[in-house]
Structures are given as C-alpha cells and as structure tokens.
Amino acid sequence: MTGSPLDPPDSLPEILRAACDTLADGLMLFRSVRDEQGRVVDFEWLYTNPAASRIVRRDDADLRGKRLLVEMPGNRESGLFERYVQVVETGEPDQHEFHYSHDGLDDWFSNRSTKVGDGFLVCFQNVTRERRLEREQEAQRQLLHRMFMQAPVAVSVVRPPDFVFELANPRYEEMVGRTGVTGKTLATAFPELPPGEGVFQILETVVRTGEPIVTPELCVPIDRDGDGVPEEAYFMFTSQPIVARDGTVDVVLTVAVEVTERKLAEDALRRADAQKDEFLAVLAHELRNPLAVVRSAHALLRGAEADEDAIAQVDAVLERQLAHMSRLLDDLLDVGRLSRGKLTLEPGKVDFGVVVREVVGDHRAAFESRGLTFEACLPDAPVWLEGDAVRLAQVVDNLVTNALKYTPPPGSVDVSVRRGDGEVRLEVRDTGVGVDPSLTARIFEPFEQAPQSIARSSGGLGLGLALAQRVAELHGGALSVESEGVGRGSVFTLTLPVAPGEAATPPSPSPAPSPAPTPTDAGPWGFLVVEDNEDAAELVVMLLRRRGHSVQHVALGADAVEAVRDGEFDVVLCDIGLPGMDGYEVARAVRALPGGDRLRIVALSGYGQADDRRKSREAGFDAHLLKPASLDAVLAAVAARE
C-alpha cells in the first residue's frame, strides 16, 4: 500500500496556515492510502487544526501520519469512510449532519468534505447543543400542539383585520357545531353573527388597544344544527393579543367556555328566589286573613252585647277560617313530600264518578253564592279504577276550587266525566281569567299562581295544581291545561287509566261495617292529656270536661308515665313533640306498665307524615290525629277501640 502525493501542510503559506489554526470550525486534511489495485483503503492524517483537536480530543502531533480507520474505526461503522471515498473518487463535495457515537465521542456534527489532490479536506462543527435545543423546541412544539388539540376548552387563533382562522382545536369545532373553519374569516364561518357586535366588537377592541379582554358572559346567536335558526348560547371569552416585533397585533388567541347551562341555572335560581319571596308574602297574607277574623271574633265574643245569633254566626266564621288554615298547612306538608319524592298513595277500588259527585256537591253552594253558573255532567254508571280515593278527591277539589277562584261573575264552570278507551277523562271548563300561553308549561310548578292582577281575595299558595299533577302522575294519568289566552277561560283535563276488565266491575260486596260510635255514645272516660303547650292543653281539658269526662293534665313525658303508674285512666291523649321524653317514648313506656295494654293511647300532634304515623303505630298508639283536630274527631278515635 502506498500513500498518494499531497503537499504537506508545512509547505502552506504562513498566513494561510495561521488562518486555518484560528478557525472556530474543525479542519482535517487527509490523503488517500490505496492498495495495489489503486483502491482507497484508508486515509492518512496530514493536518488537524486546534479546533478539530478540541472536538476529537486528539492534537495534530498525535494524529499526523496515522491512519484514520486505525485511530478512529468508528468512521467505517458510521458510514463516514464510504462518504469520504466517494468525495475523493468523484470529486463531488459532500455535506451532511450526523450523530457520531464511536471512539469515545457521542455528539452531533455538521460535516463538509471537499476533494484536495488525492485526498480530502473536511470542515466540521460540533452541533450537539444546537440539535439538543432543536429537539427540545420540537418537543415543546409537540407538547403545545397536543395541549391545543386536547384542551378541554375551546381555543382559536384568528388573524386581523378580517379575523381569518389560523387555528381551531377540536373542542372549538365541537362547541360551535361545525368543522373546517381554519382558513375562513369569522364572518364567513359564522354568518349568523351580527357584524360589529358581540364577538366582532371584542376582537376589534383587542386589536385596537393591544390589551386582553375577559368577557364573563356573552350571549351569542349560533346555528349549531345548521337549520338556519340560531339558538341563544352563553360563553365566557378570554381574548389575548399576540404582538409582533413591530408592536402590532399579529393574531388574537381566544379561549371560550360555554356557560349556557350555568346561565340558565342561575336564571332559574333567581326566578325561584323571586318566587320564594312572593310565596312568603302570599303566605303571610293568607295567614293574616284568618287571624284577623279570629281576632275580630274574639273581640265580639268578649262584648257583653253578644247574643246567641251573633255567637252562632261567629262560630260558623271560625269553623270556615280554621278549615282554611288547615288546608294551607296540608298543602305545605304535601308540597314538602312532593319536593322529596315522598308523596305516596293508598290505592284501592274507587268509583271515580262518586268522588267527583261528592266534590261537586260540596262546592255547589259556593258557586251559587258567587253568582256563577255551575253545571256537572256525570255518568250514572260507576267508573271503577284503582286509586287513592282521598288523593283523587284532593285533585278534583283543587281543579274545581281553582275554577271557582278565577272565574268572576257572571261566569260559568262546567264539570264533566267521560269514559274513553281504557281511560276516564275529567274536564273542568271555565270562562274565567284564562292562562297566558307562555305560562302553561309553568302553571303546574309549585308556588306558581295566576297573574297578580287577579284580586288577592282569590287566595291560595300556588300549590294546588302542582300537587294535583303529581297525584295524577302517581295514578298513571296526566293533568293538562288549555287556554286561548288571558280573559278567554281555560280547560283543565285530568286523564286516568281504567284497569282492563275492571272498568265496570264494582268491588266485591263486604259486610256493612258497624256504625262508628259517636261522641255522644261514648264515655265518660278518664283522660290523661300530655301537652307542653299550656294554652292548647287548657282548652282541650275544658272541652273534655264539658262533655262529662274526667281529665288530668301533665306537660312532660316522664310525668305522664308516673301519672299512669299511680292513677286510673282510660285514655292517654299525647303530643309527640314533647321536651325530653317524646311521645313515642311515652307510649312505649305506658304500654310496658302493668295494665298498659288496656289503655287507649291517641297521638294528637303537628307531625302527620307517613313516617310519623308509622312510628306512632310501632310505639303503641291506637290512633294518630293531626292538629288541629276537632273534639268530635278525638272522641271518635277513642270510641273506635271500644
């Protein structure tokens, strides 16, 4: 093998050698080593400048005259040797970047090799830092791209002045209901947006001022379905200007979050809050009315001039007002059960025609006294269905009472019951104030009432229709309203299913029950009244004694148990909500006493929900009466165990 002739570096002009020695780039000069056939089999170092020595960590004196593949065999493994041979044989220069991980090196290099005589000159740089920085920047770009594409919020980038979409992530396209907005102007992509307003105004302000804008809530008309009918949606926008080197706004980045559901929920809460305030005002009004009557009646009864006729008249007034207050409290309790989903039924075989007939009969006098025409078209044959007779009567009563309240004289109200295919339909049609069509969907919500232009004397808490609809649904039926508008009357329709094969079949006859004992048939008994409200207890004691019964009163549960242990009683009339030992504990303790099983124990309480009654039964009460209960009801409950 022989080396090819090449001028040694020492023969170079001094100025040229000095220039090569001071270059920041590495320089190496090689001449070819050929075999007997003239093939290049290696290269011999002729010159290595200081920069190259620093890069490869070998100086010129150490490398000069030595073979490339002997000192740095990685040149063959990396493919560099073949590239150098190609340069020498063809005369074509070669330039490329590569990663060299051989001969103790692990770096990236930028290489340019040129043929010189029968050898080559290679100029190279260590670009590891640059390549690492590029990789980091590329990784950052990829991360930003993934963040942009996978962001849970809508992100877009538009370029002024026409606001052309440069970027829009998938969440943005999903939110607006269209794809392919990139490259389009805002006006082209969203023709439903009013120019110069809303989104346009925000973007124009950002471009003009160079300041970001945060819009907590903006109503935007948007045609997501593509049917040409925009819907109102609410968005929170954060628009950030991206400023160029010259200080102008290059693009605007906008992050959007749809807040439509939150906005609607807030509006609903505001409406509910307003309804609450209105309801409390109405409740105060409804409670003050009977209280005012009671106060006036009290003043009249205290007067020395009160005669028997006046007392009888006051008695009737008080009876009506007490019934009114009881209905208010019942409605409040029922709507509480309704809101918790605990409104339940006690189903049985019911003749719906009889239910309606009884309600109509109860109200006929009231219609006549108001000067209203009241007609009822009811079937002669029974209309049997499975249902809760008390709850169904409550529904019918609410509908008829509603018509009575909101039909001014000389109007008319018609009630009809008709059998259909597997169902029965009750219609209550009136010529009253009617319903605004925009309110028909809300009229069955709790606390909704007719417009306040209706005379306040109509009364009510706005609970009846909500309860009526829920009871209808619990029976598998429906309640709806139709009206041509305010002042045009309304038609309420109750539809209930009739069980197949049972529609015209009355329930199996059962032996007639023995007549319930009346208060005049019963007693006299020995009563223990357990009540912590002194006024309530005093009146009950007075009423019982007036009927000829012996009565003792205690205020605490422990005293009641002690009194039963030491005394002789027939009946314990006990409140539930007692301080300390409550009524349930009293009943259990009394039952556990010798002879306690023979006593009649009756709960007289303001707690009257199904769970309260269940607890009463389990504690040993014979009956559970809800305050305010009449004395006749109390005595009837006691006599029922005779």
XYZ file of C-alpha atoms in Angstrom, residues 4-619:
616
model
C -0.724 9.348 -2.616
C 1.285 12.533 -3.155
C -0.125 15.632 -1.413
C 1.636 18.789 -0.359
C 2.268 18.713 3.399
C 0.708 21.497 5.468
C 4.123 22.785 6.409
C 4.552 23.945 2.816
C 1.440 26.153 3.010
C 1.942 29.911 3.162
C 2.315 31.056 6.758
C -0.664 33.378 6.537
C -2.934 30.556 5.270
C -1.767 28.177 7.988
C -2.357 30.847 10.626
C -5.864 31.345 9.311
C -6.582 27.606 9.483
C -5.236 27.430 13.023
C -7.528 30.213 14.200
C -10.746 28.924 12.641
C -13.566 28.049 15.058
C -14.524 25.144 12.809
C -12.555 21.922 12.888
C -10.334 21.228 9.856
C -8.643 17.944 8.961
C -6.625 17.194 5.868
C -6.204 13.613 4.672
C -4.515 11.884 1.778
C -5.635 8.604 0.332
C -3.999 5.279 1.123
C -4.521 2.881 -1.780
C -3.854 -0.835 -2.297
C -2.069 -2.429 -5.233
C -5.223 -2.204 -7.305
C -5.462 1.532 -6.617
C -8.435 1.286 -4.329
C -8.714 3.650 -1.362
C -8.416 1.524 1.760
C -7.724 4.235 4.336
C -6.728 7.851 4.798
C -3.656 9.356 6.421
C -3.809 12.421 8.635
C -1.841 15.325 7.272
C -3.199 18.177 9.360
C -5.557 18.821 12.273
C -6.248 22.391 13.352
C -6.627 23.311 17.049
C -10.443 23.490 16.841
C -10.596 19.935 15.451
C -8.200 18.751 18.149
C -10.522 20.134 20.823
C -13.532 18.423 19.258
C -11.967 14.941 18.874
C -9.717 15.351 21.922
C -6.550 14.425 19.879
C -3.953 17.020 18.835
C -2.223 17.404 15.499
C 1.111 15.939 16.592
C -0.606 12.823 17.875
C -2.625 12.238 14.699
C -0.329 13.337 11.890
C 0.849 10.435 9.750
C -1.573 7.971 11.319
C -4.385 6.081 9.623
C -7.983 7.196 10.058
C -9.514 3.725 10.407
C -6.825 2.631 12.847
C -7.189 5.592 15.187
C -10.921 6.139 14.762
C -12.508 2.914 13.422
C -15.956 4.326 14.075
C -15.647 6.146 10.744
C -16.307 2.865 8.958
C -19.161 1.821 11.300
C -20.856 5.195 10.932
C -20.542 5.213 7.121
C -18.281 8.280 7.049
C -15.405 6.420 5.414
C -17.523 5.457 2.401
C -18.665 9.079 2.001
C -15.047 10.302 2.073
C -14.044 7.713 -0.540
C -16.948 8.927 -2.713
C -15.686 12.521 -2.453
C -12.145 11.507 -3.441
C -13.222 9.279 -6.338
C -15.880 11.574 -7.813
C -14.659 14.997 -6.862
C -18.133 15.904 -5.657
C -18.210 17.664 -2.279
C -20.356 16.193 0.487
C -22.255 17.983 3.238
C -24.458 16.440 5.929
C -25.240 16.235 9.639
C -24.829 13.048 11.603
C -24.688 11.607 15.084
C -21.291 10.072 15.925
C -21.291 7.708 18.904
C -17.908 5.981 18.473
C -14.309 6.325 19.591
C -15.279 7.961 22.883
C -17.475 10.563 21.232
C -21.250 10.976 21.440
C -22.095 14.152 19.570
C -23.856 15.619 16.578
C -21.689 17.075 13.776
C -22.177 19.182 10.691
C -19.674 17.946 8.070
C -18.487 19.348 4.725
C -15.799 17.419 2.840
C -14.049 18.514 -0.367
C -11.534 16.709 -2.643
C -7.982 18.058 -2.377
C -5.449 16.334 -4.662
C -5.649 12.616 -3.926
C -7.266 13.244 -0.588
C -9.847 15.469 1.020
C -10.311 18.341 3.406
C -13.104 18.055 5.929
C -14.539 21.043 7.765
C -16.859 20.183 10.671
C -18.653 21.663 13.664
C -19.971 20.130 16.857
C -23.679 20.998 16.653
C -24.784 18.858 19.591
C -26.023 21.868 21.546
C -27.979 23.194 18.591
C -29.509 19.823 17.831
C -30.428 19.296 21.501
C -32.031 22.739 21.552
C -33.912 21.926 18.355
C -35.125 18.658 19.849
C -36.274 20.466 22.974
C -38.019 23.085 20.881
C -39.641 20.400 18.778
C -40.742 18.576 21.917
C -42.197 21.831 23.205
C -43.962 22.384 19.885
C -45.365 18.870 20.013
C -46.467 19.366 23.625
C -48.121 22.679 22.772
C -49.812 21.044 19.807
C -51.138 18.199 21.959
C -52.269 20.671 24.603
C -54.006 22.735 21.938
C -55.679 19.731 20.329
C -56.647 18.027 23.601
C -57.595 21.126 25.606
C -60.965 20.708 27.367
C -61.831 24.286 26.433
C -62.359 25.789 23.001
C -59.266 27.569 21.639
C -58.997 29.534 18.406
C -56.468 31.847 16.760
C -57.602 34.492 14.265
C -55.570 36.988 12.246
C -56.779 40.561 11.782
C -58.051 42.579 10.063
C -60.563 40.098 8.604
C -60.148 37.674 11.506
C -59.156 34.668 9.450
C -58.998 31.455 11.456
C -55.383 30.293 11.707
C -56.164 27.534 14.206
C -59.200 26.000 15.891
C -58.969 22.981 18.158
C -61.444 20.047 18.103
C -63.224 21.279 21.247
C -63.868 24.579 19.492
C -65.366 22.866 16.459
C -67.433 20.601 18.709
C -68.709 23.581 20.692
C -69.757 25.627 17.660
C -71.166 22.634 15.799
C -69.124 22.954 12.608
C -65.759 21.854 11.207
C -63.294 23.232 8.688
C -63.249 26.824 9.937
C -59.465 27.122 9.503
C -58.678 29.475 6.627
C -62.118 31.107 6.721
C -62.965 34.539 8.006
C -65.122 34.838 11.101
C -67.920 36.374 9.041
C -67.812 33.518 6.517
C -67.631 30.745 9.107
C -70.423 32.278 11.226
C -72.803 34.269 9.026
C -75.362 34.342 11.862
C -73.149 36.639 13.973
C -74.209 40.306 13.789
C -71.300 42.349 12.330
C -69.743 44.942 14.591
C -71.344 43.442 17.702
C -70.549 40.782 20.265
C -67.567 38.672 19.177
C -66.567 41.110 16.405
C -66.577 44.012 18.851
C -64.393 42.113 21.325
C -61.796 41.170 18.690
C -61.716 44.665 17.189
C -61.153 46.172 20.639
C -58.308 43.734 21.378
C -56.598 44.614 18.069
C -57.097 48.366 18.577
C -55.882 48.506 22.189
C -53.438 45.615 22.272
C -54.928 44.653 25.630
C -56.574 41.342 26.577
C -60.315 41.248 27.267
C -62.152 38.833 29.568
C -65.896 38.587 28.956
C -67.540 36.585 31.781
C -70.818 36.098 29.948
C -71.733 36.921 26.359
C -74.930 35.911 24.590
C -74.078 34.616 21.112
C -76.598 33.555 18.444
C -75.250 30.341 16.953
C -76.711 27.938 14.400
C -75.283 24.649 15.656
C -77.839 22.462 13.878
C -77.399 24.145 10.521
C -81.144 24.638 10.150
C -80.873 28.397 9.719
C -82.399 29.092 13.133
C -79.742 30.345 15.584
C -80.092 29.489 19.247
C -79.006 31.721 22.087
C -75.919 30.379 23.833
C -73.767 31.946 26.530
C -69.959 31.901 26.529
C -67.101 33.146 28.665
C -64.361 34.562 26.395
C -60.724 35.352 27.173
C -59.152 37.078 24.153
C -55.376 37.622 24.262
C -53.449 39.649 21.645
C -50.216 38.075 20.331
C -47.979 41.041 19.479
C -45.428 41.054 16.628
C -41.917 42.552 16.859
C -43.150 45.849 15.450
C -45.702 46.179 18.252
C -48.781 45.422 16.153
C -51.211 42.643 16.977
C -50.284 39.671 14.818
C -53.061 37.282 15.906
C -55.676 37.044 18.660
C -55.877 33.880 20.749
C -59.304 33.256 22.272
C -60.258 30.698 24.906
C -64.015 30.096 25.119
C -66.048 28.173 27.684
C -69.764 27.634 27.189
C -71.722 28.671 30.276
C -75.249 28.279 28.887
C -76.278 25.652 31.443
C -74.866 27.726 34.289
C -76.618 30.842 32.987
C -79.958 29.027 32.733
C -79.448 27.550 36.206
C -78.689 31.000 37.627
C -81.785 32.424 35.947
C -83.834 29.570 37.374
C -82.390 30.233 40.833
C -83.229 33.921 40.524
C -86.771 33.045 39.496
C -87.008 30.584 42.365
C -85.726 33.221 44.773
C -88.286 35.701 43.487
C -90.969 33.016 43.771
C -89.846 32.333 47.326
C -90.144 35.995 48.280
C -93.541 36.243 46.621
C -94.649 32.992 48.244
C -93.639 34.195 51.706
C -95.556 37.414 51.139
C -98.611 35.453 49.997
C -98.258 33.030 52.909
C -98.154 35.922 55.360
C -101.252 37.362 53.684
C -103.080 34.036 53.764
C -102.270 33.502 57.438
C -103.108 37.051 58.479
C -106.573 36.894 56.928
C -107.935 34.120 59.181
C -106.025 35.536 62.150
C -107.734 38.872 61.605
C -111.082 37.082 61.547
C -110.234 35.195 64.744
C -109.208 38.447 66.459
C -112.463 40.119 65.429
C -114.470 37.098 66.584
C -112.648 37.165 69.891
C -113.489 40.829 70.372
C -117.127 40.168 69.501
C -117.444 37.260 71.923
C -115.931 39.336 74.719
C -118.565 42.008 74.238
C -121.454 41.958 76.630
C -123.890 42.512 73.794
C -123.088 39.191 72.078
C -126.344 37.235 71.719
C -126.993 33.679 70.623
C -127.401 34.633 66.940
C -124.109 36.513 66.951
C -122.368 33.627 68.682
C -123.746 31.172 66.116
C -122.582 33.438 63.285
C -119.114 33.772 64.828
C -118.974 30.006 65.289
C -119.616 29.429 61.575
C -116.989 32.016 60.608
C -114.377 30.463 62.893
C -115.146 26.992 61.513
C -114.545 28.205 57.951
C -111.314 30.000 58.835
C -109.977 27.021 60.756
C -110.725 24.791 57.770
C -108.922 27.289 55.512
C -105.825 27.309 57.724
C -105.853 23.520 57.891
C -105.900 23.346 54.087
C -102.950 25.748 53.918
C -100.936 23.580 56.290
C -101.919 20.388 54.459
C -100.781 21.893 51.155
C -97.460 22.950 52.686
C -96.863 19.446 54.041
C -97.823 17.851 50.739
C -95.528 20.083 48.692
C -92.699 19.155 51.073
C -93.353 15.488 50.341
C -93.607 16.322 46.641
C -90.190 18.024 46.581
C -88.595 14.985 48.274
C -90.410 12.466 46.088
C -92.249 11.023 49.101
C -95.826 11.727 48.068
C -97.412 8.267 48.276
C -100.789 6.651 47.608
C -103.009 4.216 49.473
C -104.711 2.554 46.479
C -107.995 0.711 46.448
C -111.089 0.226 44.296
C -112.625 3.671 43.665
C -115.770 4.776 41.849
C -114.408 7.947 40.278
C -117.899 9.183 39.451
C -118.796 9.154 43.143
C -115.588 11.024 44.018
C -116.415 13.799 41.538
C -120.087 13.900 42.541
C -119.192 14.432 46.213
C -116.728 17.225 45.430
C -119.249 18.930 43.139
C -121.882 18.706 45.853
C -119.538 20.285 48.394
C -118.930 23.311 46.133
C -122.342 23.930 44.588
C -123.416 26.404 47.276
C -120.163 28.355 46.918
C -120.705 28.766 43.169
C -124.259 29.952 43.705
C -123.177 32.472 46.335
C -120.655 33.966 43.851
C -123.282 34.256 41.146
C -121.672 31.657 38.865
C -123.413 29.100 36.676
C -122.239 25.648 37.703
C -123.082 22.586 35.603
C -121.940 18.994 36.071
C -122.303 16.164 33.553
C -121.539 12.966 35.445
C -122.110 9.313 34.489
C -124.878 7.337 36.139
C -122.948 4.053 35.908
C -119.963 3.504 38.201
C -116.495 4.282 36.834
C -114.214 1.917 38.720
C -110.472 2.376 38.847
C -107.542 1.596 41.122
C -106.592 4.666 43.090
C -106.377 6.582 46.321
C -109.852 7.997 46.909
C -108.618 10.733 49.249
C -105.900 11.919 46.851
C -108.231 11.785 43.844
C -110.775 13.866 45.734
C -107.956 16.306 46.506
C -107.166 16.638 42.783
C -110.792 17.207 41.795
C -111.240 19.647 44.674
C -108.178 21.628 43.543
C -109.446 21.876 39.971
C -112.965 22.897 40.977
C -111.687 25.346 43.600
C -109.317 26.835 41.024
C -112.214 27.450 38.644
C -114.233 28.999 41.477
C -111.395 31.361 42.420
C -110.537 32.602 38.956
C -113.955 32.870 37.317
C -115.523 36.269 38.017
C -119.342 36.545 37.984
C -121.446 36.105 35.956
C -119.238 33.387 34.502
C -119.785 29.668 34.277
C -117.973 26.469 35.209
C -118.737 23.072 33.656
C -117.503 19.768 35.076
C -117.776 16.582 33.021
C -116.632 12.976 33.342
C -116.435 10.771 30.242
C -115.272 7.217 29.669
C -112.838 6.615 26.819
C -110.814 3.683 25.542
C -109.321 2.332 28.757
C -109.406 5.703 30.468
C -111.624 8.228 32.161
C -111.413 11.966 31.450
C -112.435 14.738 33.801
C -112.789 18.199 32.278
C -113.211 21.390 34.286
C -114.081 24.172 31.846
C -114.487 27.792 32.950
C -114.994 31.238 31.442
C -112.537 32.837 33.849
C -109.323 34.800 33.575
C -107.585 32.206 31.388
C -103.884 31.474 31.135
C -101.194 33.208 29.110
C -99.946 30.551 26.620
C -96.364 31.313 27.682
C -97.220 30.233 31.245
C -98.969 26.938 30.552
C -95.738 24.955 30.997
C -95.023 26.611 34.363
C -98.511 26.682 35.831
C -98.017 23.231 37.375
C -94.814 24.269 39.174
C -95.016 24.787 42.953
C -95.787 28.365 44.030
C -96.886 29.420 40.539
C -100.069 31.464 40.608
C -102.302 33.315 38.234
C -101.238 36.871 37.337
C -101.302 39.198 40.301
C -103.905 41.368 38.611
C -106.377 38.789 39.883
C -107.992 40.001 43.074
C -105.909 38.886 46.022
C -109.098 37.673 47.635
C -108.804 34.577 45.446
C -106.186 33.395 47.903
C -104.088 30.266 47.770
C -100.388 29.486 47.863
C -99.980 28.263 44.299
C -99.509 24.661 45.412
C -102.758 23.010 44.366
C -102.022 22.437 40.685
C -98.502 21.137 41.364
C -99.895 18.615 43.828
C -102.764 17.707 41.516
C -100.437 16.976 38.607
C -98.149 14.811 40.733
C -101.085 12.821 42.133
C -102.335 12.294 38.567
C -98.896 11.013 37.530
C -98.734 8.666 40.526
C -102.022 7.172 39.285
C -100.509 6.677 35.818
C -102.517 9.578 34.443
C -101.919 13.142 33.330
C -103.166 16.656 34.015
C -103.044 19.366 31.366
C -104.431 22.836 30.695
C -105.589 24.588 27.543
C -106.424 28.264 27.190
C -106.826 30.669 24.308
C -105.223 33.389 26.398
C -105.850 35.866 29.173
C -109.545 36.534 29.662
C -110.567 33.598 27.444
C -111.161 30.952 30.101
C -109.394 27.626 30.482
C -109.941 23.874 30.343
C -108.182 21.554 32.790
C -108.205 17.902 31.727
C -107.445 15.024 34.077
C -106.897 11.642 32.405
C -106.735 8.450 34.474
C -106.321 4.842 33.331
C -109.062 2.307 33.956
C -107.805 -1.226 34.529
C -108.876 -3.591 31.674
C -111.699 -5.911 32.648
C -112.362 -3.994 35.837
C -113.801 -0.792 34.485
C -117.428 -1.662 35.116
C -116.983 -4.219 37.872
C -117.745 -2.985 41.353
C -115.680 -4.276 44.244
C -116.848 -7.451 45.959
C -119.535 -6.670 48.497
C -118.403 -6.816 52.075
C -120.418 -6.878 55.235
C -121.626 -3.459 56.220
C -119.446 -2.118 58.987
C -120.967 -1.455 62.339
C -121.761 2.197 62.819
C -118.852 4.000 64.378
C -119.632 5.146 67.845
C -120.398 8.817 68.056
C -119.028 11.043 70.763
C -122.455 11.198 72.379
C -122.491 7.371 72.642
C -119.103 7.160 74.318
C -117.797 7.622 77.806
C -117.499 9.082 80.230
C -113.776 8.287 80.280
C -110.794 9.196 82.368
C -108.327 11.219 80.235
C -104.646 11.977 80.788
C -103.700 14.894 78.499
C -99.945 15.116 77.810
C -99.254 18.508 76.188
C -96.449 21.014 76.794
C -98.363 23.935 75.226
C -100.309 25.298 78.186
C -102.934 27.171 76.129
C -103.659 24.172 73.915
C -103.817 21.860 76.922
C -106.147 24.167 78.858
C -108.677 24.297 76.019
C -108.627 20.511 75.468
C -109.136 19.933 79.198
C -112.060 22.381 79.271
C -113.735 20.794 76.243
C -113.368 17.253 77.585
C -114.732 18.217 80.991
C -117.665 19.986 79.331
C -118.511 16.612 77.726
C -118.505 14.948 81.162
C -115.079 13.308 81.113
C -112.585 13.411 83.974
C -109.270 14.933 82.905
C -105.744 15.323 84.297
C -103.012 17.306 82.523
C -99.223 16.922 82.595
C -96.651 18.760 80.455
C -93.734 16.302 80.443
C -93.413 12.737 79.212
C -91.819 11.433 82.403
C -94.675 12.923 84.440
C -97.168 11.158 82.158
C -95.604 7.740 82.797
C -95.608 8.430 86.539
C -99.270 9.550 86.434
C -100.355 6.357 84.618
C -98.437 4.232 87.121
C -100.165 5.930 90.080
C -103.622 6.708 88.663
C -106.609 5.222 86.882
C -107.126 6.347 83.267
C -108.961 5.062 80.215
C -107.297 7.276 77.608
C -103.878 8.913 77.177
C -104.092 11.847 74.733
C -100.431 12.579 73.984
C -98.461 15.107 71.941
C -95.437 13.770 70.016
C -93.037 16.700 70.149
C -92.541 16.847 73.903
C -89.383 18.192 75.540
C -87.111 15.498 76.917
C -89.067 12.247 76.669
C -91.030 12.441 73.389
C -94.468 10.987 72.701
C -93.130 7.770 71.159
C -91.138 7.014 74.300
C -94.178 7.824 76.444
C -96.339 5.337 74.514
C -93.754 2.557 74.770
C -93.249 3.190 78.490
C -97.006 3.256 79.197
C -97.588 0.024 77.261
C -94.871 -1.626 79.340
C -96.627 -0.790 82.616
C -98.957 -3.324 84.278
C -102.352 -2.905 82.624
C -100.842 -0.655 79.954
C -102.239 -2.790 77.155
C -105.838 -1.927 78.111
C -105.317 1.842 77.756
C -106.317 3.721 74.644
C -103.398 5.930 73.562
C -104.116 8.598 70.941
C -101.469 10.843 69.375
C -102.521 14.465 68.872
C -99.619 16.098 67.055
C -98.481 18.543 64.425
C -96.332 15.764 62.929
C -98.507 13.968 60.423
C -96.386 12.494 57.644
C -96.456 8.812 56.768
C -93.248 8.133 58.671
C -94.673 9.856 61.764
C -97.792 7.677 61.632
C -95.685 4.541 61.189
C -93.622 5.444 64.252
C -96.842 6.010 66.201
C -98.146 2.536 65.351
C -94.826 0.922 66.228
C -94.688 2.808 69.553
